[in-house]
Amino acid sequence: MKKCVLVSGGAGFIGSHVTVELIEAGYDVIVADNMSNCDMTCFEGVKKITGREDIPFIKMDFRDAVATELLFTTNKVDAVIHFAAFKAVGESVSEPLKYYKNNLTSFMNVIESAKAHGCSNILFSSSATVYGEPEKLPVTEETPRQPATSPYGNTKTMCEDILRDCVKAYPEIKGIALRYFNPIGAHPSALIGELPRGIPNNLVPFITQTAVGKRECLSVFGDDYPTPDGTCLRDFIDVVDLAKAHVFAVRRMLEGQMKKDYEIYNIGTGTPLSVMELIKGFEKANNLKLNYKIAPRRTGDISALWADPTLANKELGWKAERRIEDTLAAAWAWEKHLASKE
Ligand code: UD1
């Protein structure tokens, strides 16, 4: 019998890519999303890519404990991957309660219902933001976490702790937290990708929107950081590579291969790239020129963060494979696909 994976927040950027990879790996998937930060574009794209018109989709909000309970009552779920969360760093600073209420309540509801219905495998979508500004780079999973610079970041740390404590208290559940570095790019089909609402906060959507003419000019936030070219260093991870890491992690859970009941993995490439290198890379990969200018630093940004992904490479058998040129070409193809539909 095929195992069934519930993907909460499965209509969003990362969730839709994960859904594709799970289906291609032979899993049944239930997608549930409240559509608060996306439309059906990506879910429709997932159906096209996989050739599966019958993927179950449930429009629901995981803050609603009754709806969450109903989902688990009416479906046999073997594992859940929890994405459903708000993710705008800046907004979380001005509206912390919105973030704490949504991100924490949703996750607790999911764990509670999963546990009650014998679904013992819970994968949480965490973030490298839990490392704050680390003293030593690259970061391993042993690198101490630091207070995050935003309520959004705090919710990631808190959800990790909730999962860790639940796994400890309830022997029937196991958990994996994947700490993503900077997910970028889009599916090579250009049928799914990032769909930011309003002005993008993240670098790559801002780059592609500038290239397509939606934004006039990209601001490079700071060129006076203590890095080789003065711009920040990040570990940009292709979203398809990232999605594949989830398949490895889910398989590890479902096939009883976990060494501990709660495991944490860094999901990154291990190779830092500067903001300027990324811009130049985008220009080269797509043979175009970007309009950009140097601007002041953005509050809350850290100068450098990249992963040591050795543990994920070894234990999950996963490794980032996509070349950055291909990632940046895919991001651009996706933006052009969106423009062609307008
Ligand atoms: C942020 C969050 C991270 C979250 C990620 C994806 C923090 C500290 N970071 O990462 O948790 O997982 O977004 O949503 O909470 N940049 C520009 N111009 C722009 C936009 C960005 O120069 O218009 C620069 C930034 O200064 C930064 C780099 O590009 O140095 C990457 O920025 P961004 O894509 O926003 O990701 P992070 O801030 O690294």
Short mmCIF file of C-alpha atoms and ligand atoms in Angstrom, two decimals:
data_model
loop_
_atom_site.label_atom_id
_atom_site.label_comp_id
_atom_site.label_asym_id
_atom_site.label_seq_id
_atom_site.Cartn_x
_atom_site.Cartn_y
_atom_site.Cartn_z
CA MET A 1 0.00 0.00 0.00
CA LYS A 2 1.21 3.44 -0.89
CA LYS A 3 2.05 5.64 2.09
CA CYS A 4 0.15 8.89 2.38
CA VAL A 5 1.89 12.18 3.15
CA LEU A 6 -0.06 15.25 4.23
CA VAL A 7 1.54 18.47 3.04
CA SER A 8 0.21 21.40 5.05
CA GLY A 9 0.77 24.63 3.17
CA GLY A 10 1.19 22.48 0.08
CA ALA A 11 -0.02 25.10 -2.41
CA GLY A 12 2.85 27.47 -1.62
CA PHE A 13 6.33 27.86 -3.03
CA ILE A 14 8.20 25.08 -1.24
CA GLY A 15 5.13 22.94 -0.53
CA SER A 16 4.24 22.67 -4.22
CA HIS A 17 7.77 21.57 -5.16
CA VAL A 18 7.74 19.01 -2.36
CA THR A 19 4.37 17.68 -3.52
CA VAL A 20 5.78 17.08 -7.01
CA GLU A 21 8.80 15.20 -5.68
CA LEU A 22 6.71 13.09 -3.30
CA ILE A 23 4.33 12.06 -6.07
CA GLU A 24 7.22 11.29 -8.40
CA ALA A 25 8.72 9.14 -5.63
CA GLY A 26 5.50 7.13 -5.45
CA TYR A 27 3.73 8.58 -2.42
CA ASP A 28 0.09 9.54 -2.15
CA VAL A 29 -0.15 13.18 -1.17
CA ILE A 30 -2.90 15.25 0.40
CA VAL A 31 -2.42 18.97 -0.06
CA ALA A 32 -4.02 21.26 2.51
CA ASP A 33 -3.74 25.02 2.46
CA ASN A 34 -5.76 28.04 3.61
CA MET A 35 -4.59 29.97 0.53
CA SER A 36 -3.77 32.98 2.67
CA ASN A 37 -0.58 33.70 0.78
CA CYS A 38 -1.05 32.00 -2.58
CA ASP A 39 -3.58 31.20 -5.28
CA MET A 40 -4.20 27.97 -7.19
CA THR A 41 -1.43 28.65 -9.74
CA CYS A 42 1.10 26.33 -8.13
CA PHE A 43 -1.38 23.58 -7.30
CA GLU A 44 -2.56 23.62 -10.93
CA GLY A 45 1.11 23.49 -11.97
CA VAL A 46 1.71 20.48 -9.73
CA LYS A 47 -1.17 18.64 -11.41
CA LYS A 48 0.26 19.41 -14.86
CA ILE A 49 3.82 18.37 -13.97
CA THR A 50 2.76 15.10 -12.39
CA GLY A 51 -0.06 14.39 -14.84
CA ARG A 52 -2.27 13.78 -11.82
CA GLU A 53 -5.63 15.50 -11.84
CA ASP A 54 -6.76 13.61 -8.75
CA ILE A 55 -4.43 14.98 -6.05
CA PRO A 56 -6.65 15.61 -3.03
CA PHE A 57 -6.80 19.27 -2.09
CA ILE A 58 -8.36 20.53 1.14
CA LYS A 59 -8.86 24.24 1.69
CA MET A 60 -8.54 24.62 5.42
CA ASP A 61 -6.82 26.52 8.17
CA PHE A 62 -4.70 24.60 10.66
CA ARG A 63 -5.47 27.18 13.35
CA ASP A 64 -8.86 25.50 13.34
CA ALA A 65 -8.41 22.50 15.63
CA VAL A 66 -11.76 21.00 14.63
CA ALA A 67 -10.93 21.16 10.91
CA THR A 68 -7.50 19.70 11.59
CA GLU A 69 -9.05 16.88 13.59
CA LEU A 70 -11.56 16.22 10.81
CA LEU A 71 -8.78 15.92 8.25
CA PHE A 72 -7.06 13.23 10.27
CA THR A 73 -10.35 11.48 11.03
CA THR A 74 -11.30 11.21 7.39
CA ASN A 75 -7.87 10.38 5.95
CA LYS A 76 -5.25 7.81 6.81
CA VAL A 77 -2.10 9.93 7.04
CA ASP A 78 1.27 8.21 7.49
CA ALA A 79 3.46 11.30 7.63
CA VAL A 80 2.93 15.03 7.71
CA ILE A 81 5.18 17.74 6.37
CA HIS A 82 4.24 21.01 7.98
CA PHE A 83 4.75 24.17 5.93
CA ALA A 84 1.60 26.10 6.78
CA ALA A 85 2.98 29.31 8.29
CA PHE A 86 3.40 33.01 7.72
CA LYS A 87 6.89 33.90 6.55
CA ALA A 88 7.38 37.63 6.04
CA VAL A 89 10.17 38.70 8.37
CA GLY A 90 9.32 42.42 8.33
CA GLU A 91 5.59 41.90 8.82
CA SER A 92 6.30 39.63 11.78
CA VAL A 93 8.07 42.52 13.52
CA SER A 94 5.03 44.79 13.18
CA GLU A 95 2.45 42.05 13.76
CA PRO A 96 4.04 39.56 16.16
CA LEU A 97 0.76 38.17 17.50
CA LYS A 98 -0.40 37.26 14.02
CA TYR A 99 2.80 35.22 13.62
CA TYR A 100 2.82 33.57 17.02
CA LYS A 101 -0.87 32.69 16.84
CA ASN A 102 -0.73 31.25 13.36
CA ASN A 103 2.64 29.55 13.28
CA LEU A 104 2.52 28.02 16.74
CA THR A 105 -1.18 27.12 16.95
CA SER A 106 -1.23 25.50 13.52
CA PHE A 107 1.75 23.33 14.35
CA MET A 108 0.40 22.28 17.74
CA ASN A 109 -2.93 21.35 16.18
CA VAL A 110 -1.17 19.25 13.58
CA ILE A 111 0.92 17.41 16.16
CA GLU A 112 -2.07 16.84 18.42
CA SER A 113 -4.29 15.38 15.71
CA ALA A 114 -1.47 13.40 14.12
CA LYS A 115 -0.70 11.83 17.48
CA ALA A 116 -4.35 11.09 18.19
CA HIS A 117 -4.77 9.31 14.86
CA GLY A 118 -1.64 7.18 14.86
CA CYS A 119 0.33 9.30 12.41
CA SER A 120 3.74 9.11 14.01
CA ASN A 121 5.95 10.92 11.51
CA ILE A 122 6.17 14.70 11.65
CA LEU A 123 8.51 16.76 9.53
CA PHE A 124 8.86 20.44 10.32
CA SER A 125 10.01 23.08 7.88
CA SER A 126 12.51 25.09 9.88
CA SER A 127 15.01 27.71 8.87
CA ALA A 128 18.67 28.62 9.19
CA THR A 129 17.38 31.78 10.84
CA VAL A 130 17.55 29.80 14.11
CA TYR A 131 21.36 30.21 14.03
CA GLY A 132 21.13 34.01 14.28
CA GLU A 133 24.52 35.57 13.52
CA PRO A 134 26.87 32.65 14.21
CA GLU A 135 30.43 33.09 15.41
CA LYS A 136 31.79 30.25 13.33
CA LEU A 137 30.98 29.33 9.73
CA PRO A 138 29.79 27.11 8.20
CA VAL A 139 27.17 26.11 10.73
CA THR A 140 26.59 22.49 11.69
CA GLU A 141 23.50 21.22 13.46
CA GLU A 142 25.56 21.45 16.66
CA THR A 143 26.08 25.19 16.25
CA PRO A 144 24.15 26.78 19.11
CA ARG A 145 20.93 28.48 18.13
CA GLN A 146 20.67 32.16 18.92
CA PRO A 147 17.71 34.39 19.51
CA ALA A 148 16.27 35.15 16.09
CA THR A 149 16.05 38.73 14.88
CA SER A 150 12.30 38.57 14.26
CA PRO A 151 9.11 37.02 15.61
CA TYR A 152 9.02 34.97 12.40
CA GLY A 153 12.44 33.56 13.28
CA ASN A 154 11.34 32.96 16.86
CA THR A 155 8.39 30.90 15.66
CA LYS A 156 10.83 28.60 13.86
CA THR A 157 12.89 28.12 17.02
CA MET A 158 9.76 27.63 19.13
CA CYS A 159 8.23 25.11 16.73
CA GLU A 160 11.48 23.13 16.77
CA ASP A 161 11.25 23.07 20.57
CA ILE A 162 7.60 22.06 20.50
CA LEU A 163 8.43 19.15 18.22
CA ARG A 164 11.46 18.13 20.29
CA ASP A 165 9.47 18.20 23.53
CA CYS A 166 6.50 16.32 22.06
CA VAL A 167 8.76 13.61 20.65
CA LYS A 168 10.31 13.27 24.09
CA ALA A 169 6.99 13.12 25.90
CA TYR A 170 5.00 10.98 23.45
CA PRO A 171 6.90 7.86 22.41
CA GLU A 172 4.45 7.24 19.56
CA ILE A 173 5.73 10.19 17.52
CA LYS A 174 9.00 10.96 15.77
CA GLY A 175 10.15 14.24 14.31
CA ILE A 176 12.57 15.71 11.81
CA ALA A 177 13.31 19.41 11.47
CA LEU A 178 14.89 20.54 8.23
CA ARG A 179 16.69 23.87 8.49
CA TYR A 180 16.56 25.51 5.09
CA PHE A 181 19.13 28.05 4.05
CA ASN A 182 18.01 30.36 1.19
CA PRO A 183 15.62 28.50 -1.12
CA ILE A 184 15.55 29.96 -4.62
CA GLY A 185 14.69 29.01 -8.20
CA ALA A 186 11.70 27.20 -9.62
CA HIS A 187 10.76 23.88 -11.17
CA PRO A 188 12.49 23.39 -14.57
CA SER A 189 9.04 23.11 -16.19
CA ALA A 190 8.40 26.76 -15.20
CA LEU A 191 4.95 25.65 -14.06
CA ILE A 192 5.54 26.27 -10.35
CA GLY A 193 7.65 28.83 -8.52
CA GLU A 194 7.63 31.66 -6.04
CA LEU A 195 4.58 33.97 -6.08
CA PRO A 196 5.26 36.87 -3.74
CA ARG A 197 2.35 39.16 -2.97
CA GLY A 198 3.19 42.83 -3.36
CA ILE A 199 6.79 43.96 -3.20
CA PRO A 200 9.09 40.95 -2.75
CA ASN A 201 11.23 40.86 0.39
CA ASN A 202 13.54 38.16 -0.87
CA LEU A 203 16.39 38.69 -3.25
CA VAL A 204 15.64 36.40 -6.18
CA PRO A 205 11.98 37.39 -6.71
CA PHE A 206 13.11 41.01 -6.60
CA ILE A 207 15.77 40.25 -9.21
CA THR A 208 13.36 38.49 -11.57
CA GLN A 209 10.71 41.19 -11.17
CA THR A 210 13.31 43.83 -11.96
CA ALA A 211 14.45 41.89 -15.02
CA VAL A 212 10.88 41.58 -16.30
CA GLY A 213 10.24 45.30 -15.76
CA LYS A 214 7.82 45.06 -12.82
CA ARG A 215 10.35 46.83 -10.56
CA GLU A 216 12.51 49.66 -11.71
CA CYS A 217 15.68 48.94 -9.83
CA LEU A 218 17.07 46.34 -7.45
CA SER A 219 18.64 47.69 -4.27
CA VAL A 220 21.67 45.81 -3.02
CA PHE A 221 21.38 46.18 0.73
CA GLY A 222 24.89 47.07 1.84
CA ASP A 223 28.30 46.66 0.22
CA ASP A 224 30.35 47.32 3.35
CA TYR A 225 30.00 43.96 5.07
CA PRO A 226 33.16 42.14 6.16
CA THR A 227 32.96 39.77 3.16
CA PRO A 228 35.19 39.49 0.05
CA ASP A 229 33.08 41.84 -2.09
CA GLY A 230 31.32 43.67 0.75
CA THR A 231 27.87 42.18 0.06
CA CYS A 232 26.25 39.53 2.25
CA LEU A 233 27.05 35.85 1.84
CA ARG A 234 24.26 33.28 1.72
CA ASP A 235 23.77 29.60 0.95
CA PHE A 236 21.32 29.67 -1.96
CA ILE A 237 19.68 26.29 -2.33
CA ASP A 238 17.68 25.26 -5.38
CA VAL A 239 14.05 24.63 -4.43
CA VAL A 240 13.96 21.33 -6.34
CA ASP A 241 17.04 20.09 -4.47
CA LEU A 242 15.42 21.28 -1.27
CA ALA A 243 12.20 19.47 -2.14
CA LYS A 244 14.11 16.24 -2.75
CA ALA A 245 15.59 16.45 0.75
CA HIS A 246 12.03 16.07 2.08
CA VAL A 247 11.55 12.84 0.18
CA PHE A 248 14.73 11.41 1.70
CA ALA A 249 13.65 12.55 5.16
CA VAL A 250 10.12 11.15 4.85
CA ARG A 251 11.44 7.84 3.58
CA ARG A 252 13.85 7.68 6.50
CA MET A 253 10.95 8.15 8.90
CA LEU A 254 8.54 5.78 7.20
CA GLU A 255 11.14 3.05 6.77
CA GLY A 256 12.21 3.21 10.40
CA GLN A 257 15.76 4.33 9.65
CA MET A 258 15.97 7.18 12.13
CA LYS A 259 18.80 6.92 14.65
CA LYS A 260 17.11 9.27 17.12
CA ASP A 261 13.44 10.04 17.56
CA TYR A 262 14.08 13.71 16.80
CA GLU A 263 16.59 14.62 14.11
CA ILE A 264 17.70 17.94 12.68
CA TYR A 265 19.33 18.53 9.31
CA ASN A 266 20.82 21.54 7.59
CA ILE A 267 19.56 21.74 4.04
CA GLY A 268 22.01 23.85 2.09
CA THR A 269 24.71 23.53 -0.54
CA GLY A 270 27.67 24.26 1.72
CA THR A 271 28.91 26.88 -0.75
CA PRO A 272 28.44 30.55 0.09
CA LEU A 273 27.65 33.02 -2.66
CA SER A 274 27.53 36.79 -2.28
CA VAL A 275 24.54 38.91 -3.22
CA MET A 276 26.67 40.50 -5.95
CA GLU A 277 27.83 37.10 -7.24
CA LEU A 278 24.21 36.02 -7.43
CA ILE A 279 23.26 39.14 -9.40
CA LYS A 280 26.17 38.62 -11.81
CA GLY A 281 25.29 34.94 -12.07
CA PHE A 282 21.71 35.82 -12.95
CA GLU A 283 22.85 38.22 -15.66
CA LYS A 284 25.21 35.64 -17.14
CA ALA A 285 22.84 32.67 -16.95
CA ASN A 286 20.11 34.61 -18.71
CA ASN A 287 22.20 36.86 -20.91
CA LEU A 288 20.71 40.13 -19.69
CA LYS A 289 21.61 43.22 -17.68
CA LEU A 290 19.94 44.07 -14.41
CA ASN A 291 19.27 47.56 -13.18
CA TYR A 292 20.66 47.66 -9.67
CA LYS A 293 22.15 50.11 -7.20
CA ILE A 294 23.96 49.92 -3.90
CA ALA A 295 21.68 50.92 -1.02
CA PRO A 296 22.11 51.09 2.77
CA ARG A 297 22.13 47.91 4.81
CA ARG A 298 18.74 46.38 5.66
CA THR A 299 18.00 46.19 9.38
CA GLY A 300 18.23 42.68 10.76
CA ASP A 301 20.43 41.26 7.98
CA ILE A 302 23.44 39.24 9.01
CA SER A 303 26.66 39.41 7.03
CA ALA A 304 27.19 35.75 6.29
CA LEU A 305 25.47 32.41 6.77
CA TRP A 306 26.08 29.11 5.09
CA ALA A 307 25.61 25.46 5.90
CA ASP A 308 27.74 22.52 6.61
CA PRO A 309 25.39 19.95 5.02
CA THR A 310 27.59 16.92 5.85
CA LEU A 311 25.04 15.35 8.17
CA ALA A 312 22.24 15.50 5.58
CA ASN A 313 24.64 14.18 2.93
CA LYS A 314 25.61 11.25 5.13
CA GLU A 315 22.44 10.37 6.99
CA LEU A 316 19.75 11.27 4.48
CA GLY A 317 21.87 10.34 1.46
CA TRP A 318 20.84 13.69 -0.01
CA LYS A 319 23.03 16.28 -1.68
CA ALA A 320 22.33 19.55 -3.48
CA GLU A 321 22.96 18.88 -7.17
CA ARG A 322 21.53 21.66 -9.32
CA ARG A 323 24.01 24.13 -10.80
CA ILE A 324 23.42 27.75 -9.83
CA GLU A 325 23.18 28.77 -13.54
CA ASP A 326 20.30 26.33 -13.99
CA THR A 327 18.63 27.52 -10.81
CA LEU A 328 18.81 31.15 -11.93
CA ALA A 329 17.63 30.25 -15.44
CA ALA A 330 14.65 28.42 -13.90
CA ALA A 331 13.79 31.44 -11.73
CA TRP A 332 13.81 33.61 -14.83
CA ALA A 333 11.77 31.14 -16.90
CA TRP A 334 9.14 31.12 -14.14
CA GLU A 335 8.94 34.92 -14.04
CA LYS A 336 8.51 35.01 -17.83
CA HIS A 337 5.84 32.32 -17.58
CA LEU A 338 3.95 34.52 -15.10
CA ALA A 339 4.35 37.57 -17.33
CA SER A 340 2.99 35.65 -20.32
CA LYS A 341 -0.21 34.94 -18.40
CA GLU A 342 -0.88 38.55 -17.43
C1 UD1 B 1 15.23 35.62 5.04
C2 UD1 B 1 15.00 35.15 6.45
C3 UD1 B 1 14.98 33.64 6.46
C4 UD1 B 1 13.96 33.11 5.49
C5 UD1 B 1 14.32 33.64 4.10
C6 UD1 B 1 13.35 33.15 3.05
C7 UD1 B 1 15.94 36.08 8.50
C8 UD1 B 1 17.14 36.67 9.14
N1 UD1 B 1 16.07 35.67 7.26
O1 UD1 B 1 16.57 35.28 4.70
O2 UD1 B 1 14.68 33.18 7.73
O3 UD1 B 1 13.97 31.71 5.50
O4 UD1 B 1 14.32 35.07 4.14
O5 UD1 B 1 12.10 33.73 3.21
O6 UD1 B 1 14.93 35.99 9.11
N2 UD1 B 1 18.82 41.55 -0.57
C9 UD1 B 1 19.14 42.68 -1.33
N3 UD1 B 1 18.12 43.29 -2.00
C10 UD1 B 1 16.82 42.87 -1.96
C11 UD1 B 1 16.52 41.71 -1.17
C12 UD1 B 1 17.54 41.09 -0.49
O7 UD1 B 1 20.28 43.10 -1.40
O8 UD1 B 1 15.95 43.49 -2.57
C13 UD1 B 1 19.92 40.87 0.14
C14 UD1 B 1 19.72 40.84 1.63
O9 UD1 B 1 20.29 41.98 2.21
C15 UD1 B 1 20.45 39.56 2.01
C16 UD1 B 1 20.30 38.66 0.77
O10 UD1 B 1 19.93 39.53 -0.29
O11 UD1 B 1 21.80 39.83 2.21
C17 UD1 B 1 19.24 37.59 0.93
O12 UD1 B 1 18.03 38.21 1.38
P1 UD1 B 1 16.63 37.44 1.45
O13 UD1 B 1 16.35 36.78 0.14
O14 UD1 B 1 15.63 38.39 1.97
O15 UD1 B 1 16.90 36.27 2.49
P2 UD1 B 1 17.50 36.33 3.98
O16 UD1 B 1 17.32 37.66 4.58
O17 UD1 B 1 18.86 35.74 3.94
#
